[in-house]
Short mmCIF file of C-alpha atoms in Angstrom, two decimals:
data_model
loop_
_atom_site.label_atom_id
_atom_site.label_comp_id
_atom_site.label_asym_id
_atom_site.label_seq_id
_atom_site.Cartn_x
_atom_site.Cartn_y
_atom_site.Cartn_z
CA MET A 1 0.14 0.38 -0.17
CA GLY A 2 1.67 3.62 -0.89
CA PHE A 3 3.04 5.34 1.80
CA CYS A 4 1.12 8.45 1.23
CA MET A 5 -2.12 7.01 1.56
CA ARG A 6 -4.88 8.87 4.11
CA ARG A 7 -6.44 6.97 7.32
CA VAL A 8 -9.79 6.32 6.42
CA ALA A 9 -13.07 5.82 8.45
CA VAL A 10 -16.61 4.53 7.75
CA ILE A 11 -18.94 7.40 9.26
CA GLY A 12 -22.61 5.40 8.29
CA VAL A 13 -24.09 1.93 7.31
CA GLY A 14 -27.30 0.80 5.91
CA GLN A 15 -28.95 -2.21 5.30
CA THR A 16 -32.19 -3.63 4.21
CA SER A 17 -33.48 -6.42 5.96
CA TYR A 18 -32.25 -9.71 3.63
CA GLY A 19 -34.79 -12.01 2.40
CA LEU A 20 -37.32 -12.46 -0.44
CA SER A 21 -38.94 -9.25 -1.80
CA PRO A 22 -40.62 -10.17 -5.06
CA GLU A 23 -43.01 -7.24 -5.08
CA ARG A 24 -40.12 -4.56 -4.77
CA THR A 25 -37.96 -2.67 -7.04
CA LEU A 26 -34.19 -2.29 -7.37
CA LYS A 27 -34.68 0.93 -6.71
CA SER A 28 -36.80 0.91 -3.92
CA LEU A 29 -34.11 -1.80 -2.04
CA PHE A 30 -31.34 0.48 -3.13
CA ALA A 31 -32.91 3.62 -1.66
CA GLU A 32 -33.74 2.08 1.67
CA ALA A 33 -30.31 0.90 2.23
CA ALA A 34 -28.71 4.29 1.42
CA ARG A 35 -31.19 6.21 3.13
CA ALA A 36 -30.48 4.09 6.11
CA ALA A 37 -26.47 4.84 5.59
CA PHE A 38 -27.05 8.43 5.52
CA ALA A 39 -29.30 8.46 8.44
CA ASP A 40 -26.66 6.28 10.68
CA VAL A 41 -24.17 9.62 10.32
CA PRO A 42 -24.84 11.13 13.40
CA GLY A 43 -24.36 14.84 12.38
CA GLY A 44 -25.95 14.46 9.31
CA LEU A 45 -24.73 14.08 5.42
CA ASP A 46 -26.27 15.53 2.24
CA PRO A 47 -26.42 12.69 -0.15
CA GLY A 48 -24.96 15.28 -2.84
CA ALA A 49 -21.57 15.65 -0.87
CA VAL A 50 -20.41 12.04 -1.61
CA ASP A 51 -17.88 12.48 -4.03
CA GLU A 52 -17.52 9.00 -5.71
CA ALA A 53 -19.84 5.78 -5.50
CA TYR A 54 -19.37 2.18 -6.22
CA ILE A 55 -22.33 -0.15 -6.49
CA GLY A 56 -21.65 -3.81 -6.60
CA SER A 57 -23.91 -6.28 -8.06
CA LEU A 58 -23.89 -9.18 -10.40
CA SER A 59 -26.85 -7.53 -12.30
CA THR A 60 -29.92 -9.07 -11.25
CA GLY A 61 -29.93 -11.62 -13.87
CA GLY A 62 -29.32 -9.20 -16.55
CA SER A 63 -32.22 -6.91 -15.69
CA GLN A 64 -30.40 -4.10 -15.69
CA LEU A 65 -27.22 -4.70 -17.14
CA GLY A 66 -26.50 -0.93 -18.36
CA ASN A 67 -26.21 2.69 -16.26
CA PHE A 68 -26.65 0.26 -13.31
CA ALA A 69 -24.84 2.68 -11.02
CA PRO A 70 -26.68 5.62 -12.07
CA LEU A 71 -29.90 4.30 -11.73
CA MET A 72 -29.43 2.95 -8.01
CA LEU A 73 -27.76 6.54 -7.32
CA GLU A 74 -30.94 8.62 -8.76
CA SER A 75 -33.06 6.20 -6.55
CA ALA A 76 -31.23 7.32 -3.56
CA GLY A 77 -31.27 11.12 -4.01
CA MET A 78 -27.61 11.01 -5.34
CA THR A 79 -28.36 12.51 -8.87
CA GLY A 80 -25.62 13.62 -10.42
CA VAL A 81 -22.93 11.78 -8.09
CA SER A 82 -19.85 10.07 -9.80
CA GLY A 83 -20.70 6.26 -9.89
CA ARG A 84 -19.98 3.23 -11.45
CA HIS A 85 -20.87 -0.45 -10.93
CA VAL A 86 -18.55 -2.70 -9.86
CA GLU A 87 -18.42 -6.58 -10.77
CA SER A 88 -16.47 -9.40 -9.07
CA ALA A 89 -19.20 -11.86 -8.83
CA CYS A 90 -20.38 -12.64 -4.91
CA ALA A 91 -17.58 -10.16 -3.84
CA SER A 92 -18.84 -7.34 -5.88
CA SER A 93 -19.34 -5.32 -3.16
CA GLY A 94 -15.90 -5.98 -1.38
CA PHE A 95 -14.55 -4.74 -4.13
CA ALA A 96 -16.69 -1.56 -4.30
CA PHE A 97 -15.61 -1.06 -0.55
CA ARG A 98 -11.95 -1.29 -1.48
CA ASP A 99 -12.55 1.20 -4.54
CA ALA A 100 -14.36 3.38 -2.06
CA TYR A 101 -11.32 3.31 0.68
CA LEU A 102 -8.67 3.76 -2.25
CA ALA A 103 -10.67 6.84 -3.42
CA VAL A 104 -10.91 8.43 0.17
CA ALA A 105 -6.92 7.19 0.80
CA SER A 106 -5.60 8.27 -2.07
CA GLY A 107 -6.85 11.98 -1.59
CA ALA A 108 -9.23 11.74 -4.95
CA ALA A 109 -12.16 11.66 -2.49
CA ARG A 110 -13.19 13.27 0.53
CA ILE A 111 -16.48 11.10 0.94
CA ALA A 112 -17.16 7.89 -0.59
CA ALA A 113 -19.92 5.68 -0.93
CA ALA A 114 -19.89 1.58 -1.49
CA GLY A 115 -22.64 -0.37 -1.73
CA GLY A 116 -24.49 -3.24 -3.49
CA ILE A 117 -27.62 -5.09 -4.46
CA GLU A 118 -29.01 -7.87 -5.85
CA LYS A 119 -32.42 -9.15 -6.42
CA MET A 120 -33.07 -12.87 -6.73
CA SER A 121 -36.42 -14.26 -5.68
CA ASP A 122 -38.47 -13.07 -8.56
CA LEU A 123 -36.85 -14.45 -11.74
CA PRO A 124 -37.67 -17.35 -13.98
CA ARG A 125 -35.91 -20.59 -12.73
CA GLU A 126 -34.53 -20.94 -16.02
CA ARG A 127 -32.88 -17.32 -15.57
CA THR A 128 -31.67 -17.99 -12.34
CA ARG A 129 -30.04 -21.37 -13.09
CA SER A 130 -28.09 -19.34 -15.97
CA TRP A 131 -27.02 -16.25 -14.24
CA LEU A 132 -25.66 -18.51 -11.02
CA GLY A 133 -23.82 -20.53 -12.85
CA VAL A 134 -21.76 -18.30 -15.19
CA SER A 135 -19.02 -16.74 -12.58
CA GLY A 136 -16.78 -19.52 -12.79
CA ASP A 137 -14.72 -20.37 -15.97
CA VAL A 138 -17.88 -20.76 -17.96
CA GLU A 139 -16.15 -22.70 -21.06
CA TRP A 140 -14.42 -25.10 -18.79
CA GLU A 141 -16.56 -25.57 -15.56
CA ARG A 142 -20.33 -24.90 -16.61
CA LEU A 143 -20.00 -26.61 -19.79
CA ALA A 144 -18.65 -29.58 -18.17
CA GLY A 145 -21.73 -29.84 -16.32
CA THR A 146 -21.11 -28.44 -12.91
CA ASN A 147 -22.85 -25.74 -10.95
CA PHE A 148 -21.31 -23.66 -8.20
CA PRO A 149 -22.41 -26.28 -5.40
CA GLY A 150 -20.75 -28.78 -7.48
CA ILE A 151 -17.34 -26.60 -7.52
CA TYR A 152 -17.30 -26.01 -3.88
CA ALA A 153 -18.44 -30.10 -3.15
CA MET A 154 -15.37 -30.90 -4.95
CA MET A 155 -13.13 -28.55 -2.61
CA ALA A 156 -14.86 -29.94 0.34
CA ARG A 157 -14.19 -34.02 -0.45
CA ARG A 158 -10.51 -32.92 -1.27
CA HIS A 159 -10.19 -31.16 2.05
CA MET A 160 -11.93 -34.46 3.76
CA HIS A 161 -9.38 -36.29 2.01
CA GLU A 162 -5.95 -34.37 2.40
CA HIS A 163 -6.92 -33.80 6.07
CA GLY A 164 -9.28 -36.25 7.26
CA THR A 165 -12.03 -33.23 7.86
CA THR A 166 -15.52 -34.81 8.38
CA LYS A 167 -18.45 -34.31 6.93
CA ALA A 168 -20.17 -33.14 10.51
CA GLN A 169 -17.55 -30.77 10.63
CA ILE A 170 -18.13 -29.12 7.58
CA THR A 171 -21.67 -29.22 8.17
CA ALA A 172 -21.40 -27.84 11.77
CA VAL A 173 -20.85 -24.28 9.92
CA GLY A 174 -24.29 -24.68 8.54
CA VAL A 175 -25.92 -25.32 12.11
CA LYS A 176 -23.68 -22.34 13.78
CA ASN A 177 -24.50 -20.02 11.17
CA ARG A 178 -28.29 -20.68 11.22
CA ALA A 179 -28.20 -20.31 15.25
CA ASN A 180 -26.60 -16.85 15.01
CA ALA A 181 -29.24 -15.82 12.50
CA VAL A 182 -32.04 -16.60 14.80
CA ALA A 183 -31.21 -13.00 16.86
CA ASN A 184 -30.54 -11.17 13.97
CA PRO A 185 -33.38 -9.09 12.88
CA THR A 186 -32.09 -8.58 9.59
CA ALA A 187 -31.50 -12.20 8.73
CA GLN A 188 -33.28 -14.16 6.27
CA VAL A 189 -33.29 -17.75 7.84
CA ARG A 190 -34.02 -17.42 11.63
CA LYS A 191 -34.63 -20.98 12.28
CA ALA A 192 -32.04 -22.96 14.07
CA ILE A 193 -31.57 -26.75 13.28
CA THR A 194 -29.50 -29.48 14.85
CA LEU A 195 -26.62 -31.23 13.53
CA ASP A 196 -28.82 -34.31 12.93
CA GLN A 197 -31.10 -32.42 11.10
CA ALA A 198 -28.81 -30.71 8.93
CA LEU A 199 -27.08 -33.91 8.23
CA ALA A 200 -30.44 -35.55 7.00
CA MET A 201 -31.46 -32.58 4.85
CA PRO A 202 -31.54 -33.51 0.99
CA MET A 203 -28.33 -33.99 -1.22
CA LEU A 204 -27.59 -31.09 -3.43
CA ALA A 205 -24.29 -32.36 -4.57
CA ASP A 206 -22.67 -34.81 -2.46
CA PRO A 207 -20.87 -34.42 -0.15
CA PHE A 208 -23.40 -31.24 0.58
CA CYS A 209 -26.88 -31.30 1.70
CA LEU A 210 -29.02 -28.38 1.41
CA ALA A 211 -27.69 -27.63 5.33
CA ASP A 212 -24.30 -26.99 3.60
CA ALA A 213 -25.72 -23.77 1.27
CA CYS A 214 -26.97 -20.47 1.21
CA GLY A 215 -30.10 -19.54 -0.69
CA ILE A 216 -31.69 -16.97 -2.88
CA THR A 217 -32.08 -13.63 -1.07
CA ASP A 218 -32.92 -10.01 -1.89
CA GLY A 219 -31.28 -7.19 -0.19
CA ALA A 220 -29.01 -4.15 -0.54
CA SER A 221 -26.61 -2.41 1.79
CA MET A 222 -24.52 0.82 1.52
CA VAL A 223 -21.66 2.27 3.77
CA LEU A 224 -20.18 5.79 3.95
CA LEU A 225 -16.41 6.53 3.93
CA CYS A 226 -14.61 9.67 4.74
CA ASP A 227 -11.17 10.94 5.49
CA TRP A 228 -10.07 10.29 9.13
CA GLU A 229 -9.42 14.21 9.67
CA THR A 230 -12.97 14.80 9.10
CA ALA A 231 -14.65 12.03 10.11
CA ARG A 232 -15.09 13.45 13.88
CA ALA A 233 -17.02 16.10 12.30
CA PHE A 234 -19.96 13.57 11.21
CA THR A 235 -19.73 11.00 14.48
CA ASP A 236 -18.19 10.19 17.87
CA THR A 237 -17.48 6.75 16.87
CA PRO A 238 -15.71 6.53 13.49
CA VAL A 239 -14.63 2.93 12.79
CA GLU A 240 -11.27 3.12 10.96
CA VAL A 241 -10.36 0.73 8.05
CA VAL A 242 -7.12 -0.18 9.06
CA GLY A 243 -6.19 -2.83 6.64
CA SER A 244 -7.23 -3.30 2.97
CA GLY A 245 -6.23 -5.98 0.70
CA ALA A 246 -7.50 -8.06 -2.64
CA GLY A 247 -6.36 -10.39 -4.85
CA THR A 248 -7.53 -12.76 -7.94
CA ASP A 249 -6.56 -16.26 -8.82
CA PHE A 250 -7.11 -18.68 -11.65
CA VAL A 251 -11.13 -19.00 -11.80
CA ALA A 252 -11.53 -22.56 -12.86
CA ILE A 253 -10.43 -24.89 -9.98
CA HIS A 254 -8.41 -27.44 -12.18
CA ASP A 255 -6.14 -24.74 -13.10
CA ARG A 256 -5.33 -24.03 -9.21
CA PRO A 257 -2.25 -26.49 -7.42
CA SER A 258 -4.50 -27.12 -4.58
CA LEU A 259 -8.14 -27.35 -3.69
CA THR A 260 -7.98 -26.82 0.15
CA ARG A 261 -6.92 -23.13 0.18
CA LEU A 262 -7.67 -20.03 -1.71
CA PRO A 263 -4.62 -18.02 -2.74
CA ALA A 264 -6.43 -15.03 -3.68
CA ALA A 265 -7.40 -14.84 -0.03
CA ARG A 266 -4.25 -15.48 1.29
CA LYS A 267 -3.00 -12.74 -0.59
CA ALA A 268 -5.82 -10.14 0.33
CA ALA A 269 -5.53 -11.24 4.03
CA CYS A 270 -1.34 -10.68 4.04
CA GLN A 271 -1.80 -7.40 2.42
CA ALA A 272 -4.53 -6.49 5.09
CA TYR A 273 -2.80 -7.94 7.98
CA ALA A 274 0.59 -6.12 6.78
CA GLN A 275 -1.46 -2.65 6.22
CA ALA A 276 -2.99 -2.90 9.73
CA GLY A 277 0.39 -4.04 11.27
CA LEU A 278 -1.86 -7.07 12.89
CA GLY A 279 -1.74 -10.36 12.92
CA PRO A 280 -4.96 -13.23 12.93
CA ALA A 281 -4.35 -13.36 16.98
CA ASP A 282 -5.66 -9.66 17.17
CA ILE A 283 -8.89 -10.31 15.27
CA ASP A 284 -11.88 -10.21 17.90
CA LEU A 285 -14.60 -10.78 15.14
CA ALA A 286 -14.98 -12.13 11.53
CA GLU A 287 -17.47 -11.93 8.91
CA VAL A 288 -16.42 -14.46 6.46
CA HIS A 289 -17.75 -16.07 2.99
CA ASP A 290 -19.80 -19.08 3.73
CA CYS A 291 -21.70 -19.26 0.61
CA PHE A 292 -21.37 -23.06 1.27
CA THR A 293 -19.90 -24.29 4.41
CA ILE A 294 -16.66 -25.37 3.07
CA GLY A 295 -15.92 -21.83 2.01
CA GLU A 296 -15.80 -20.79 5.98
CA ILE A 297 -13.39 -23.71 6.69
CA LEU A 298 -11.19 -22.70 4.05
CA ALA A 299 -11.42 -19.29 5.29
CA TYR A 300 -10.17 -20.13 9.27
CA ALA A 301 -6.67 -20.99 7.48
CA ASP A 302 -6.45 -18.78 4.59
CA LEU A 303 -7.05 -15.93 7.21
CA GLY A 304 -4.34 -17.77 9.60
CA PHE A 305 -6.98 -18.52 12.31
CA CYS A 306 -5.34 -22.12 12.52
CA ASP A 307 -3.68 -24.78 10.35
CA GLU A 308 -5.43 -26.44 7.20
CA ALA A 309 -5.88 -29.68 9.00
CA GLU A 310 -7.45 -28.07 12.23
CA ALA A 311 -9.78 -26.31 10.58
CA GLY A 312 -12.74 -28.81 10.75
CA ARG A 313 -12.21 -28.76 14.59
CA LEU A 314 -12.14 -25.21 14.77
CA VAL A 315 -16.08 -24.91 14.44
CA ALA A 316 -16.52 -28.43 15.81
CA ASP A 317 -15.05 -27.32 19.03
CA GLY A 318 -16.58 -24.10 19.29
CA VAL A 319 -13.93 -21.93 18.68
CA THR A 320 -15.72 -19.86 16.20
CA ALA A 321 -19.10 -19.69 18.17
CA ARG A 322 -20.77 -16.82 18.84
CA ASP A 323 -19.73 -17.25 22.69
CA GLY A 324 -16.57 -18.63 21.49
CA PRO A 325 -12.87 -17.11 21.92
CA ARG A 326 -12.78 -16.26 18.28
CA PRO A 327 -16.50 -15.45 16.84
CA VAL A 328 -17.15 -15.89 13.16
CA ASN A 329 -20.27 -14.58 11.09
CA VAL A 330 -22.12 -13.65 14.21
CA SER A 331 -24.68 -11.96 11.50
CA GLY A 332 -25.36 -15.76 10.56
CA GLY A 333 -23.22 -15.14 7.71
CA LEU A 334 -24.48 -15.94 4.08
CA ILE A 335 -26.18 -19.29 5.14
CA GLY A 336 -28.23 -17.50 7.82
CA LYS A 337 -28.19 -13.92 7.31
CA GLY A 338 -28.55 -14.41 3.68
CA HIS A 339 -26.41 -13.76 0.29
CA PRO A 340 -28.01 -11.04 -1.65
CA ILE A 341 -24.91 -11.52 -4.24
CA GLY A 342 -23.77 -7.72 -4.82
CA ALA A 343 -24.82 -6.65 -1.50
CA THR A 344 -23.00 -9.09 0.65
CA GLY A 345 -19.54 -7.44 0.99
CA THR A 346 -20.94 -4.15 2.09
CA GLY A 347 -23.40 -6.20 4.05
CA GLN A 348 -20.28 -7.70 6.16
CA ILE A 349 -19.13 -4.11 6.71
CA TYR A 350 -22.53 -3.29 8.23
CA GLU A 351 -22.46 -6.08 10.82
CA LEU A 352 -18.81 -5.28 11.74
CA VAL A 353 -19.30 -1.41 12.23
CA HIS A 354 -21.86 -1.95 14.47
CA GLN A 355 -20.30 -4.72 16.43
CA LEU A 356 -17.31 -2.34 16.78
CA ARG A 357 -19.66 0.25 17.88
CA GLY A 358 -21.58 -1.59 20.13
CA THR A 359 -24.72 -1.54 18.56
CA ALA A 360 -25.82 -4.63 17.33
CA ARG A 361 -29.49 -5.00 17.42
CA GLU A 362 -30.45 -7.73 20.17
CA PRO A 363 -28.13 -7.51 22.98
CA SER A 364 -27.80 -11.08 22.96
CA ARG A 365 -25.71 -11.04 19.72
CA GLN A 366 -23.31 -8.02 20.83
CA ILE A 367 -19.82 -9.24 20.72
CA ALA A 368 -18.33 -7.72 24.33
CA ALA A 369 -16.02 -5.04 23.34
CA PRO A 370 -14.37 -6.39 20.29
CA ARG A 371 -11.32 -3.98 19.10
CA TYR A 372 -10.55 -5.54 15.54
CA GLY A 373 -13.33 -7.00 12.86
CA LEU A 374 -12.41 -8.65 9.89
CA ALA A 375 -14.40 -9.24 6.58
CA HIS A 376 -13.56 -11.97 3.60
CA ASN A 377 -15.61 -11.56 0.57
CA VAL A 378 -15.11 -14.43 -1.87
CA GLY A 379 -16.08 -14.02 -5.77
CA GLY A 380 -17.02 -17.22 -7.46
CA SER A 381 -14.85 -20.08 -5.96
CA GLY A 382 -12.20 -17.94 -5.17
CA GLY A 383 -11.28 -16.27 -8.62
CA SER A 384 -11.42 -12.93 -6.57
CA VAL A 385 -10.96 -12.31 -2.82
CA ALA A 386 -11.41 -8.78 -0.71
CA VAL A 387 -10.39 -8.76 2.84
CA HIS A 388 -10.97 -5.40 5.11
CA ILE A 389 -9.89 -4.90 8.75
CA LEU A 390 -11.61 -2.55 10.72
CA LYS A 391 -10.95 -0.86 14.26
CA ALA A 392 -13.20 0.55 16.85
CA ALA A 393 -13.09 4.12 17.99
CA ASP A 394 -10.76 4.40 20.72
CA MET P 1 -31.53 -20.57 -20.64
CA SER P 2 -28.26 -21.75 -21.72
CA ALA P 3 -24.58 -19.95 -21.36
CA TYR P 4 -23.83 -19.13 -25.00
CA ILE P 5 -20.77 -20.38 -26.60
CA SER P 6 -21.04 -19.83 -29.86
CA LEU P 7 -20.37 -22.72 -32.68
CA PRO P 8 -17.24 -21.32 -34.18
CA MET P 9 -16.22 -20.57 -30.69
CA PHE P 10 -16.55 -24.17 -29.61
CA GLY P 11 -15.22 -25.34 -32.83
CA ALA P 12 -11.94 -23.69 -32.55
CA GLY P 13 -11.60 -25.89 -29.32
CA THR P 14 -12.09 -29.37 -30.68
CA GLY P 15 -8.37 -30.24 -30.79
CA GLN P 16 -7.92 -29.46 -27.27
CA ARG P 17 -11.41 -31.05 -26.24
CA LEU P 18 -11.96 -33.96 -28.42
CA ARG P 19 -8.04 -34.95 -29.01
CA LEU P 20 -6.79 -33.73 -25.75
CA GLU P 21 -4.51 -31.47 -27.29
CA ALA P 22 -2.33 -29.37 -24.93
CA GLY P 23 0.22 -26.61 -25.61
CA ARG P 24 3.88 -27.17 -24.96
CA CYS P 25 5.40 -23.81 -23.99
CA ARG P 26 8.18 -23.29 -26.68
CA SER P 27 10.21 -21.30 -23.89
CA CYS P 28 9.89 -23.12 -20.82
CA ALA P 29 8.41 -26.29 -22.15
CA ALA P 30 5.45 -26.33 -19.70
CA LEU P 31 2.77 -28.58 -20.71
CA VAL P 32 -0.39 -26.24 -20.62
CA TYR P 33 -3.90 -27.97 -20.50
CA PRO P 34 -6.62 -26.49 -21.23
CA GLN P 35 -4.61 -24.47 -23.50
CA ARG P 36 -4.14 -20.68 -22.96
CA PRO P 37 -3.15 -17.37 -24.95
CA GLN P 38 0.32 -17.46 -22.63
CA CYS P 39 2.27 -19.59 -20.59
CA PRO P 40 1.38 -19.25 -16.93
CA GLY P 41 4.96 -20.03 -16.10
CA CYS P 42 6.73 -17.72 -18.17
CA GLY P 43 4.49 -15.77 -20.06
CA ASP P 44 5.67 -17.05 -23.75
CA ASP P 45 3.00 -17.14 -26.29
CA ALA P 46 3.75 -19.75 -28.59
CA PHE P 47 3.11 -23.49 -27.99
CA ASP P 48 3.88 -26.50 -29.97
CA THR P 49 0.62 -28.90 -29.94
CA ALA P 50 1.40 -31.90 -27.31
CA PRO P 51 -1.62 -34.69 -27.23
CA LEU P 52 -2.25 -35.98 -24.29
CA SER P 53 -2.51 -39.66 -23.38
CA GLY P 54 -6.29 -39.39 -21.81
CA THR P 55 -5.39 -41.33 -18.73
CA GLY P 56 -5.31 -40.31 -15.41
CA THR P 57 -6.71 -40.33 -11.60
CA LEU P 58 -9.81 -38.78 -10.08
CA TYR P 59 -8.62 -36.01 -8.01
CA THR P 60 -12.02 -35.18 -6.53
CA TYR P 61 -15.85 -35.33 -7.38
CA THR P 62 -19.31 -34.36 -6.85
CA VAL P 63 -22.44 -36.34 -7.51
CA ILE P 64 -24.94 -33.21 -8.56
CA ALA P 65 -28.52 -33.78 -7.79
CA GLY P 66 -31.36 -34.16 -9.82
CA GLY P 67 -32.46 -30.54 -11.54
CA GLY P 68 -29.24 -28.92 -10.36
CA ALA P 69 -26.97 -29.01 -13.16
CA PRO P 70 -26.67 -26.08 -15.62
CA ALA P 71 -29.45 -26.12 -18.01
CA GLU P 72 -27.54 -27.13 -21.00
CA PHE P 73 -27.60 -30.59 -19.15
CA ASP P 74 -31.26 -30.88 -18.48
CA ASP P 75 -31.62 -33.50 -21.35
CA GLN P 76 -28.97 -35.66 -19.68
CA GLN P 77 -30.31 -35.11 -16.27
CA THR P 78 -33.86 -36.15 -16.90
CA MET P 79 -32.38 -39.41 -18.70
CA THR P 80 -29.57 -40.21 -16.36
CA GLY P 81 -30.93 -38.37 -13.12
CA PRO P 82 -27.89 -37.27 -10.93
CA LEU P 83 -24.74 -36.10 -12.90
CA THR P 84 -21.26 -36.70 -11.68
CA VAL P 85 -18.28 -34.46 -12.42
CA GLY P 86 -14.76 -34.78 -11.44
CA VAL P 87 -11.37 -33.26 -11.42
CA VAL P 88 -9.09 -35.69 -13.29
CA ALA P 89 -5.08 -35.49 -12.58
CA LEU P 90 -4.06 -36.46 -15.85
CA THR P 91 -0.89 -38.66 -16.08
CA GLU P 92 1.23 -35.53 -17.82
CA GLY P 93 0.30 -33.62 -14.82
CA PRO P 94 -2.61 -30.77 -15.88
CA HIS P 95 -5.92 -31.42 -13.99
CA VAL P 96 -9.39 -31.14 -15.98
CA ILE P 97 -12.74 -30.74 -14.81
CA ALA P 98 -15.06 -33.51 -16.37
CA GLN P 99 -17.92 -35.60 -15.95
CA ILE P 100 -17.21 -39.07 -14.77
CA ALA P 101 -19.38 -41.59 -16.95
CA ASP P 102 -20.06 -45.00 -16.77
CA ALA P 103 -19.38 -45.23 -12.97
CA ASP P 104 -21.70 -45.88 -10.17
CA PRO P 105 -20.70 -42.93 -7.83
CA GLU P 106 -20.79 -45.00 -5.02
CA THR P 107 -17.89 -47.26 -6.30
CA LEU P 108 -15.52 -43.70 -7.15
CA GLU P 109 -12.38 -43.27 -4.98
CA ILE P 110 -10.15 -40.35 -5.22
CA GLY P 111 -7.13 -41.76 -6.71
CA MET P 112 -8.79 -44.35 -8.79
CA PRO P 113 -7.56 -44.75 -12.55
CA LEU P 114 -9.35 -43.14 -15.57
CA ARG P 115 -9.62 -42.67 -19.01
CA ALA P 116 -10.88 -40.38 -21.60
CA VAL P 117 -13.73 -40.90 -23.87
CA VAL P 118 -15.54 -38.64 -26.33
CA ARG P 119 -19.12 -38.27 -25.33
CA ARG P 120 -22.13 -35.98 -26.32
CA LEU P 121 -22.31 -32.97 -23.82
CA PHE P 122 -25.30 -31.16 -24.89
CA ASP P 123 -26.90 -29.52 -27.87
CA GLN P 124 -26.98 -25.68 -28.78
CA GLU P 125 -27.62 -24.17 -31.83
CA GLY P 126 -28.94 -27.50 -33.36
CA VAL P 127 -25.63 -29.18 -33.07
CA VAL P 128 -24.54 -31.67 -30.72
CA ARG P 129 -21.42 -30.22 -28.92
CA TYR P 130 -19.20 -33.11 -27.76
CA GLY P 131 -16.26 -33.29 -25.27
CA THR P 132 -14.26 -35.47 -22.96
CA LYS P 133 -15.54 -37.26 -20.19
CA PHE P 134 -13.81 -39.80 -17.98
CA VAL P 135 -14.65 -43.55 -17.16
CA PRO P 136 -13.06 -46.18 -14.66
CA ALA P 137 -10.21 -47.30 -16.51
CA ALA P 138 -10.77 -50.89 -15.67
CA ASP P 139 -13.43 -51.04 -18.04
CA ALA P 140 -11.05 -50.14 -20.97
#
């Protein structure tokens, strides 16, 4: 990271509830998230004061491909603001957040907005199956006959083979994250299940059953960033972005030397840790990309929380439970909170900022006085990854 | 709705798809498969054609439940139900994603020997698209 970068803070966060909203338009969802973000800035902020805006989305089945960002911005009272659509599959708004961070850190912008949106529920099934399956290496992965559950399932089977990780350990991620979602008022799946119930659910892509996967979700999120020097004019509790990292990798899994790690995640994490001057032991809570249960298992080692071979035990032993020593996905994660693709990255930031401020809705889900939170947002099966580290106000 | 890979584009890949032609980098001799515009190791873009033997072992696999495969494979899933996909470690080194055919999923094991066969993948633009699938080598 450049030596002349400015310090950057998040001064406001907003999000819709995640769930199924077939009757709502893209504009209505995005406007709700944006309004919530501006209302969250204690000193108030005029939407027109945003210098640069970055809107993540996979583009909602192609329903709105062109001029996506201006359409969202006009819906949110931000007509005229410089904006663009950011696409990086499921990491779209993780990258939107990084772009907004870089814009402010570089001095090019004083205030930047990063957001994301997806509306997945009211598309014809044929279209859903098409657009959700074209974020891999289409020529070789999709056209061999596999879907995304299949890609992650093959990674899971390899983890089981190389490290003795068990199916029960992997599915325990889905049980944990559903349990966490119960207390989160913005979560989609607020129903806990037992491990036995989870393991008995219908098979999706062996070894995955339905309990190992996230679902179809509508939602939007937005966060507002500002340079550190002026952040205090807006809020007494600015949450500093102390580390930002991102990386890419071969998109098709057959081009990667290992299926039990995501090199893009490791690069992004190293970059974010180095910039922050922190290590894995400093992280008090993390929101990680559990689109499928194995995704969280991979994240544990990619983020340095444990060795690859120990990752299955980390969740099974309760280390990453909400009341464990290293809570992961207290929001419910993608499986419990929901995964409106383009909204997920800044939705993770929304959760971390509330936890770091001590304002997580429902006292039962507030982690006690966390200092550092980490967000890990993966595009496709690891073709792109963004990692951010946030610090609570002193 | 299908992912659209035009016939000319698909046709241009028949050498590597049906005859398993890899590229041998003229600079560093790396074997590149599937083929790429440039060598991931050294960056050179000149390759000699290097046919692969079509033998390998099963590196990992999954069985995709009925109705879950991409829309291009609806006909296949209608006829045969769950669809088995794997990553195959080819004898010469590269890995490739492909369907595993003619095998009861219960009998699959990581490391088992496989061999390549040309099989129908799907129809598009009124033309049957063929590709490589792998079958247990013991059935050779």
